[in-house]
Coordinates of C-alpha atoms in Angstrom, one line a residue:
M1098 CA -21.5 -7.6 27.6
A1099 CA -19.9 -5.5 24.9
Q1100 CA -22.1 -2.8 23.4
Q1101 CA -22.0 -0.8 20.2
H1102 CA -21.9 2.9 19.2
L1103 CA -24.4 3.5 16.5
E1104 CA -24.8 6.5 14.2
P1105 CA -27.7 8.6 15.5
T1106 CA -29.2 8.8 12.0
D1107 CA -28.7 5.1 11.1
P1108 CA -32.1 3.4 10.6
S1109 CA -30.6 0.1 11.8
A1110 CA -29.4 1.6 15.1
G1111 CA -31.5 -0.9 17.1
S1112 CA -29.8 -4.1 15.9
G1113 CA -26.3 -3.4 14.6
P1114 CA -24.0 -6.0 13.0
P1115 CA -22.1 -8.6 15.0
A1116 CA -18.9 -7.5 16.5
P1117 CA -15.8 -8.4 14.3
P1118 CA -13.1 -10.8 15.5
G1119 CA -9.8 -9.5 16.6
T1120 CA -9.7 -8.8 20.4
V1121 CA -7.4 -7.0 22.7
P1122 CA -6.7 -9.0 25.9
G1123 CA -8.9 -7.7 28.7
R1124 CA -10.6 -5.1 26.5
G1125 CA -12.9 -7.1 24.3
T1126 CA -13.0 -6.5 20.6
T1127 CA -11.0 -3.7 19.1
T1128 CA -14.1 -1.7 18.1
D1129 CA -16.5 -2.5 20.9
V1130 CA -18.4 0.6 22.1
A1131 CA -21.5 1.4 24.2
V1132 CA -25.0 1.6 22.7
H1133 CA -26.9 4.9 22.9
T1134 CA -30.6 4.1 22.7
R1135 CA -31.5 7.7 22.2
T1136 CA -31.3 8.9 18.6
A1137 CA -30.4 12.4 17.5
P1138 CA -32.5 14.2 15.0
A1139 CA -31.2 14.3 11.4
T1140 CA -28.6 17.0 10.9
A1141 CA -30.0 20.2 9.7
P1142 CA -29.3 21.1 6.1
A1143 CA -26.2 23.2 5.8
A1144 CA -26.5 26.8 5.0
P1145 CA -25.2 28.0 1.6
A1146 CA -21.4 28.2 1.4
T1147 CA -20.1 31.7 1.9
A1148 CA -16.7 33.1 1.1
P1149 CA -14.7 33.9 4.2
A1150 CA -14.1 37.5 3.0
A1151 CA -17.8 38.2 2.3
P1152 CA -19.4 41.2 3.8
A1153 CA -21.4 40.9 7.1
T1154 CA -24.7 41.0 5.3
A1155 CA -23.8 37.9 3.3
V1156 CA -23.4 35.9 6.6
A1157 CA -26.5 36.7 8.5
A1158 CA -26.6 33.7 10.8
C1159 CA -23.1 33.4 12.2
D1160 CA -24.4 32.6 15.7
A1161 CA -24.1 29.7 18.1
E1162 CA -26.7 27.7 16.2
V1163 CA -24.3 27.5 13.2
L1164 CA -21.6 26.2 15.5
A1165 CA -23.9 23.7 17.0
R1166 CA -25.0 22.5 13.6
Y1167 CA -21.4 22.0 12.5
L1168 CA -20.4 20.1 15.6
R1169 CA -23.4 17.8 15.3
A1170 CA -22.5 17.1 11.7
Q1171 CA -19.0 16.3 12.6
A1172 CA -20.0 14.1 15.5
T1173 CA -22.4 12.2 13.2
E1174 CA -19.6 11.8 10.6
F1175 CA -17.4 10.4 13.4
L1176 CA -20.0 7.8 14.4
R1177 CA -20.7 6.9 10.8
A1178 CA -17.0 6.3 10.2
L1179 CA -16.9 4.2 13.4
R1180 CA -19.8 2.1 12.2
Q1181 CA -18.2 1.6 8.8
H1182 CA -14.9 0.7 10.5
R1183 CA -16.6 -1.9 12.6
E1184 CA -18.6 -3.4 9.7
S1185 CA -15.6 -3.7 7.5
G1186 CA -13.7 -5.7 10.2
T1187 CA -10.5 -3.8 9.4
G1188 CA -7.6 -2.7 11.5
P1189 CA -7.0 0.9 12.7
N1190 CA -6.0 2.1 9.2
G1191 CA -8.0 -0.1 6.8
T1192 CA -6.0 -3.4 7.3
P1193 CA -8.3 -6.4 7.0
G1194 CA -8.8 -8.2 10.3
P1195 CA -8.0 -11.9 10.7
H1196 CA -10.1 -14.3 8.7
R1197 CA -11.9 -11.4 7.0
A1198 CA -12.2 -10.8 3.3
A1199 CA -11.2 -7.5 1.7
P1200 CA -13.5 -4.7 2.8
P1201 CA -16.0 -3.2 0.3
P1202 CA -14.9 -0.2 -1.7
G1203 CA -14.8 2.9 0.5
H1204 CA -14.5 1.1 3.8
G1205 CA -10.7 1.5 3.7
D1206 CA -11.3 5.2 4.2
A1207 CA -13.2 4.7 7.5
A1208 CA -10.1 5.3 9.6
L1209 CA -9.3 8.4 7.6
A1210 CA -12.8 9.7 8.1
L1211 CA -12.6 8.9 11.8
R1212 CA -9.4 10.9 12.2
R1213 CA -10.7 13.7 10.0
A1214 CA -13.9 14.2 12.1
A1215 CA -11.9 14.0 15.3
R1216 CA -9.5 16.7 14.1
R1217 CA -12.4 19.0 13.1
I1218 CA -14.2 18.6 16.4
S1219 CA -11.0 19.2 18.3
G1220 CA -10.0 22.2 16.2
T1221 CA -13.5 23.8 16.4
L1222 CA -13.5 23.4 20.2
H1223 CA -10.2 25.2 20.3
T1224 CA -11.3 28.1 18.3
F1225 CA -14.8 28.6 19.7
Q1226 CA -14.2 27.4 23.3
S1227 CA -15.5 30.6 24.8
L1228 CA -19.0 29.7 23.5
L1229 CA -18.9 26.2 24.9
D1230 CA -19.0 24.6 28.3
T1231 CA -15.4 25.1 29.5
D1232 CA -14.9 21.9 31.5
W1233 CA -16.4 19.8 28.7
A1234 CA -14.4 21.4 25.9
E1235 CA -11.1 21.2 27.9
G1236 CA -11.8 17.5 28.6
M1237 CA -12.7 16.6 25.0
R1238 CA -9.9 18.4 23.1
P1239 CA -6.9 16.3 24.4
E1240 CA -8.8 13.1 24.1
L1241 CA -9.7 13.7 20.4
A1242 CA -6.1 14.8 19.7
W1243 CA -4.8 11.6 21.3
L1244 CA -7.2 9.5 19.2
S1245 CA -6.4 11.2 16.0
G1246 CA -2.6 11.1 16.6
T1247 CA -2.6 7.4 17.6
L1248 CA -4.6 6.3 14.5
A1249 CA -2.3 8.4 12.3
M1250 CA 1.0 6.9 13.3
E1251 CA 0.8 3.7 11.4
H1252 CA 0.0 5.4 8.1
A1253 CA 2.7 8.0 8.8
Y1254 CA 5.4 5.3 9.1
A1255 CA 4.2 3.4 6.0
S1256 CA 4.1 6.5 3.8
R1257 CA 7.5 7.6 5.2
L1258 CA 9.1 4.3 4.2
E1259 CA 7.5 4.5 0.7
R1260 CA 8.7 8.0 0.3
L1261 CA 12.3 7.1 1.2
L1262 CA 12.4 4.0 -1.0
D1263 CA 11.0 6.0 -3.9
A1264 CA 13.7 8.6 -3.4
L1265 CA 16.4 6.0 -3.3
H1266 CA 15.3 4.7 -6.7
R1267 CA 14.9 8.2 -8.1
L1268 CA 18.4 9.2 -7.0
S1269 CA 19.8 5.9 -8.4
G1270 CA 19.0 7.0 -11.9
P1271 CA 16.6 5.6 -14.6
A1272 CA 18.2 2.1 -14.5
A1273 CA 16.7 1.6 -11.1
A1274 CA 13.5 3.7 -11.5
A1275 CA 12.2 1.6 -14.4
P1276 CA 12.3 -1.8 -12.7
R1277 CA 10.8 -0.1 -9.6
A1278 CA 7.8 0.9 -11.6
V1279 CA 7.4 -2.6 -12.9
A1280 CA 7.6 -4.0 -9.4
D1281 CA 5.0 -1.6 -8.2
R1282 CA 2.6 -2.6 -10.9
T1283 CA 3.2 -6.3 -10.0
T1284 CA 2.7 -5.9 -6.3
A1285 CA -0.4 -3.7 -6.8
T1286 CA -2.2 -6.6 -8.3
A1287 CA -1.2 -9.2 -5.7
P1288 CA -3.1 -9.5 -2.4
T1289 CA -1.3 -8.1 0.5
T1290 CA -1.9 -8.4 4.2
V1291 CA -1.3 -4.7 4.8
P1292 CA -3.3 -2.6 2.2
P1293 CA -2.2 1.0 2.1
P1294 CA -4.2 3.5 4.1
A1295 CA -5.6 6.7 2.6
P1296 CA -3.4 9.8 3.2
A1297 CA -4.6 12.6 5.4
A1298 CA -5.2 15.1 2.6
P1299 CA -8.9 15.8 1.8
S1300 CA -8.5 14.6 -1.7
A1301 CA -7.2 11.2 -0.7
S1302 CA -5.8 8.6 -3.2
P1303 CA -4.5 5.1 -2.3
A1304 CA -0.9 5.0 -1.4
P1305 CA 1.4 2.4 -3.0
A1306 CA 2.3 -0.7 -1.1
P1307 CA 4.9 0.1 1.6
R1308 CA 7.1 -2.9 1.0
V1309 CA 9.6 -3.1 -1.8
A1310 CA 10.2 -6.3 -3.7
A1311 CA 13.5 -8.1 -3.1
Q1312 CA 14.3 -8.3 -6.8
D1313 CA 13.8 -4.5 -7.0
R1314 CA 16.7 -3.9 -4.7
G1315 CA 19.0 -5.7 -7.1
N1316 CA 18.8 -2.7 -9.4
L1317 CA 20.3 -0.3 -6.8
T1318 CA 23.9 0.1 -5.9
V1319 CA 25.2 -1.8 -2.9
G1320 CA 25.1 1.2 -0.6
A1321 CA 21.6 2.2 -1.7
A1322 CA 20.3 -1.3 -1.5
K1323 CA 21.6 -1.7 2.1
A1324 CA 20.3 1.7 3.0
G1325 CA 16.8 0.7 1.7
A1326 CA 17.0 -2.6 3.7
L1327 CA 18.0 -0.7 6.9
L1328 CA 15.2 1.8 6.5
D1329 CA 12.7 -1.0 5.8
R1330 CA 13.7 -2.8 9.0
Q1331 CA 13.5 0.3 11.2
L1332 CA 10.3 1.8 9.8
T1333 CA 8.5 -1.5 9.5
L1334 CA 9.2 -2.2 13.2
A1335 CA 8.0 1.3 14.1
R1336 CA 4.9 0.7 12.0
T1337 CA 4.2 -2.6 13.7
R1338 CA 4.4 -1.0 17.1
A1339 CA 2.1 1.8 16.0
H1340 CA -0.4 -0.7 14.7
S1341 CA -0.4 -2.5 18.0
S1342 CA -0.8 0.8 19.9
A1343 CA -3.8 1.7 17.6
L1344 CA -5.4 -1.7 18.3
Q1345 CA -5.0 -1.2 22.0
A1346 CA -6.4 2.3 21.8
L1347 CA -9.5 1.2 19.9
G1348 CA -10.2 -1.4 22.5
S1349 CA -9.5 0.7 25.5
S1350 CA -12.0 2.3 28.0
R1351 CA -10.4 5.6 27.1
F1352 CA -11.6 5.3 23.5
H1353 CA -15.1 4.1 24.7
A1354 CA -15.4 7.3 26.8
V1355 CA -14.5 9.5 23.8
A1356 CA -17.0 7.7 21.6
D1357 CA -19.7 8.1 24.3
K1358 CA -19.1 11.9 24.5
V1359 CA -19.1 12.2 20.7
A1360 CA -22.4 10.3 20.5
L1361 CA -23.9 12.7 23.0
L1362 CA -22.5 15.6 21.0
A1363 CA -24.4 14.4 17.9
S1364 CA -27.6 15.2 19.7
E1365 CA -26.8 18.0 22.1
V1366 CA -24.0 20.6 22.0
P1367 CA -23.1 22.0 25.5
L1368 CA -23.3 25.7 24.7
R1369 CA -23.0 28.3 27.4
P1370 CA -26.3 30.0 28.3
A1371 CA -25.1 33.4 26.9
A1372 CA -23.7 31.9 23.7
A1373 CA -26.9 32.0 21.6
P1374 CA -26.7 35.6 20.4
A1375 CA -22.9 35.5 20.1
D1376 CA -21.2 36.2 16.7
L1377 CA -18.7 33.6 15.5
R1378 CA -16.8 35.9 13.2
P1379 CA -14.7 37.7 15.8
L1380 CA -13.4 34.3 17.1
A1381 CA -12.7 33.1 13.5
A1382 CA -10.9 36.4 12.9
A1383 CA -8.8 35.8 16.0
A1384 CA -7.8 32.4 14.6
H1385 CA -6.8 34.1 11.3
D1386 CA -4.8 36.7 13.2
R1387 CA -2.9 34.0 15.1
L1388 CA -2.1 32.4 11.7
T1389 CA -0.9 35.6 10.1
D1390 CA 1.3 36.4 13.1
A1391 CA 2.9 33.0 12.9
V1392 CA 3.4 33.4 9.1
A1393 CA 5.0 36.8 9.7
A1394 CA 7.7 35.2 11.8
L1395 CA 8.7 32.8 9.0
P1396 CA 11.6 33.6 6.7
L1397 CA 9.4 34.0 3.7
V1398 CA 11.9 36.3 1.9
A1399 CA 14.6 33.6 2.0
A1400 CA 12.0 30.9 1.2
G1401 CA 11.1 32.9 -1.9
S1402 CA 14.5 32.3 -3.4
P1403 CA 14.8 28.9 -5.0
Y1404 CA 17.9 26.8 -4.1
N1405 CA 18.7 29.0 -1.1
A1406 CA 20.0 26.0 0.8
Q1407 CA 18.5 27.3 4.1
A1408 CA 16.9 23.9 4.8
L1409 CA 20.4 22.3 4.8
V1410 CA 21.7 24.5 7.6
H1411 CA 22.7 22.3 10.6
G1412 CA 22.3 19.2 8.4
L1413 CA 25.4 17.6 10.0
S1414 CA 24.4 18.4 13.6
P1415 CA 24.9 15.3 15.9
D1416 CA 21.7 16.3 17.8
P1417 CA 19.0 13.7 17.1
A1418 CA 16.3 16.2 18.0
P1419 CA 14.0 17.4 15.2
H1420 CA 15.4 20.1 13.0
P1421 CA 14.9 23.4 15.0
Q1422 CA 14.0 25.5 11.9
D1423 CA 11.1 23.2 11.0
A1424 CA 9.1 23.9 14.2
P1425 CA 7.8 27.3 13.2
W1426 CA 6.6 25.9 9.9
D1427 CA 4.8 23.0 11.6
Q1428 CA 3.2 25.5 14.0
V1429 CA 1.9 27.4 11.0
R1430 CA 0.6 24.2 9.5
L1431 CA -1.5 23.6 12.7
L1432 CA -2.7 27.2 12.8
L1433 CA -3.7 27.0 9.1
R1434 CA -5.7 23.9 9.8
L1435 CA -7.5 25.7 12.7
H1436 CA -8.2 28.7 10.4
R1437 CA -9.6 26.4 7.7
Y1438 CA -11.9 24.7 10.1
A1439 CA -13.1 28.1 11.4
V1440 CA -13.9 29.1 7.8
E1441 CA -15.9 25.8 7.4
V1442 CA -17.9 26.7 10.4
L1443 CA -18.7 30.2 9.1
A1444 CA -19.7 28.8 5.7
A1445 CA -21.9 26.2 7.5
T1446 CA -20.7 23.7 4.9
P1447 CA -19.9 20.1 6.0
A1448 CA -16.3 19.1 5.4
G1449 CA -15.6 17.8 1.9
N1450 CA -18.4 19.6 0.1
T1451 CA -15.9 21.9 -1.6
G1452 CA -14.1 19.1 -3.3
E1453 CA -17.4 17.4 -4.3
A1454 CA -18.6 20.7 -5.8
A1455 CA -15.4 20.9 -7.8
S1456 CA -15.7 17.4 -9.0
N1457 CA -19.2 18.1 -10.2
G1458 CA -18.0 21.0 -12.3
E1459 CA -19.1 23.7 -9.9
S1460 CA -16.8 26.6 -9.2
A1461 CA -14.9 26.2 -5.9
D1462 CA -14.4 29.1 -3.6
P1463 CA -11.0 30.7 -4.4
S1464 CA -10.3 31.1 -0.7
D1465 CA -10.9 27.4 -0.1
V1466 CA -8.5 26.5 -3.0
L1467 CA -5.9 28.8 -1.5
L1468 CA -6.2 27.3 2.0
L1469 CA -6.1 23.7 0.6
T1470 CA -3.1 24.6 -1.6
A1471 CA -1.2 26.2 1.3
G1472 CA -2.1 23.3 3.5
D1473 CA -0.8 20.7 1.0
A1474 CA 2.5 22.6 0.8
L1475 CA 2.9 22.5 4.6
N1476 CA 1.9 18.8 4.6
R1477 CA 4.7 18.1 2.1
H1478 CA 7.1 20.1 4.3
R1479 CA 6.2 18.0 7.3
D1480 CA 6.5 14.7 5.4
A1481 CA 9.9 15.6 3.9
S1482 CA 11.2 16.8 7.3
E1483 CA 10.2 13.6 9.0
A1484 CA 11.6 11.5 6.2
A1485 CA 14.9 13.4 6.4
A1486 CA 15.0 12.8 10.2
A1487 CA 14.4 9.1 9.6
A1488 CA 17.3 8.9 7.1
A1489 CA 19.6 10.7 9.6
Q1490 CA 18.5 8.4 12.4
A1491 CA 19.3 5.3 10.2
A1492 CA 22.7 6.8 9.4
R1493 CA 23.5 6.9 13.1
T1494 CA 23.2 3.1 13.3
P1495 CA 26.5 1.7 14.6
R1496 CA 28.9 -0.3 12.3
I1497 CA 27.2 0.3 9.0
A1498 CA 29.2 0.3 5.8
P1499 CA 30.6 3.5 4.4
A1500 CA 28.6 3.1 1.2
T1501 CA 25.4 2.7 3.2
A1502 CA 26.1 5.8 5.2
Y1503 CA 26.9 7.7 2.0
A1504 CA 23.6 6.7 0.5
L1505 CA 21.7 7.7 3.6
G1506 CA 23.5 11.1 3.6
V1507 CA 22.5 11.7 0.0
L1508 CA 18.9 10.7 0.9
H1509 CA 18.9 13.1 3.8
A1510 CA 20.1 16.0 1.6
D1511 CA 17.4 15.1 -1.0
Q1512 CA 14.6 15.3 1.6
R1513 CA 15.9 18.6 3.0
H1514 CA 15.8 19.9 -0.5
E1515 CA 12.2 18.8 -0.6
V1516 CA 11.6 20.8 2.6
E1517 CA 13.0 23.8 0.8
A1518 CA 10.8 23.2 -2.2
A1519 CA 7.7 23.0 0.1
R1520 CA 8.6 26.3 1.7
Y1521 CA 9.0 27.9 -1.6
A1522 CA 5.6 26.6 -2.7
F1523 CA 3.9 27.9 0.5
Q1524 CA 5.3 31.4 0.3
H1525 CA 4.3 31.6 -3.3
C1526 CA 0.7 30.6 -2.4
W1527 CA 0.5 32.7 0.7
R1528 CA 1.8 35.9 -0.9
G1529 CA -0.6 35.4 -3.8
T1530 CA -4.0 36.1 -2.1
P1531 CA -4.2 36.3 1.7
V1532 CA -7.5 35.3 3.1
R1533 CA -9.3 36.9 6.1
P1534 CA -12.7 36.1 7.4
A1535 CA -15.3 38.9 7.4

């Protein structure tokens, strides 16, 4: 009999809503999970937010209890998002399930919250692994990374297609851009079977519909219209496969095992016996040092010159592998994320409170703003790099018309220029006010 994972702080944890339709053969429903009858105590109130660069006297309780409280909060958020995802009856990225009405407002973000909590738990385990049970942490990290990556693929393909189609219209001039805006407003009011998922940024906003209207392509040149149709076919197929993979993942025993471990983490953090008096700040400083070392290896001097064309080097290479110069920047993006999560642990502030404070008129920590701004620049770098690779892959399609290949080449160059612009924005942000935890 299928069971359910319930949030430890949910007052209705005993009954739970009925399981939604939409099953995976041999696996039950796509969001079936095992019930934990034990309930965890409510998450302890978070300590006041503290700037990463504050003196040691301002962060008096940076011990293992702070780490345990943060992990319990993230595990609770994971289970809460899982419950909302199940109640809404949506697909892996907020897509309504079969025979289900549109989910209530906010339920479309359940998959985003699920991925966000999984990333934070995994990143925290990586940074503070020496304070945790080694076998448990090493077993949890790859499973959480697998879950977050699998759920993110469908949204990545949808946003990549939208990015490329928007670029095609922008490059085609105002004659094509104006009807494109009208078509977007028209499709935004019509019901769709695939509503757009929220992006991965903390301040998420709904993405436009990933499909382009047929009459909209008539405003493009022949080459651009054929290029858009080719990209639409390829990326929609990839998105469909990613959707199927996510559904299978949510119905697999592997996911059930991950959810079981997260449910236990919400009530008990497996710390080492000698971890109680340990100070978290040296481990957070080590994460910052790894980040600064990786940034030091980047060509920031060249990136500081606008229109340096460094991102276009090897643009005509026949190698279908990812652009080699993008790998160090992507590594910095991952290290920056780990550093940001370490700062959140030191501040003992649940994820998202900084943005809520800013929306309420409170002054946000300048270091948090710096980290978020730098992270946004590197996210744009990744998106543009992947979009350029998709355009190059489409241009390698056999027997396409010369006009189509030319449009894809222009599109590829445009996205590589976006890569260059993201690098410029990052170096400008990073050289402004470097942040180091106390």
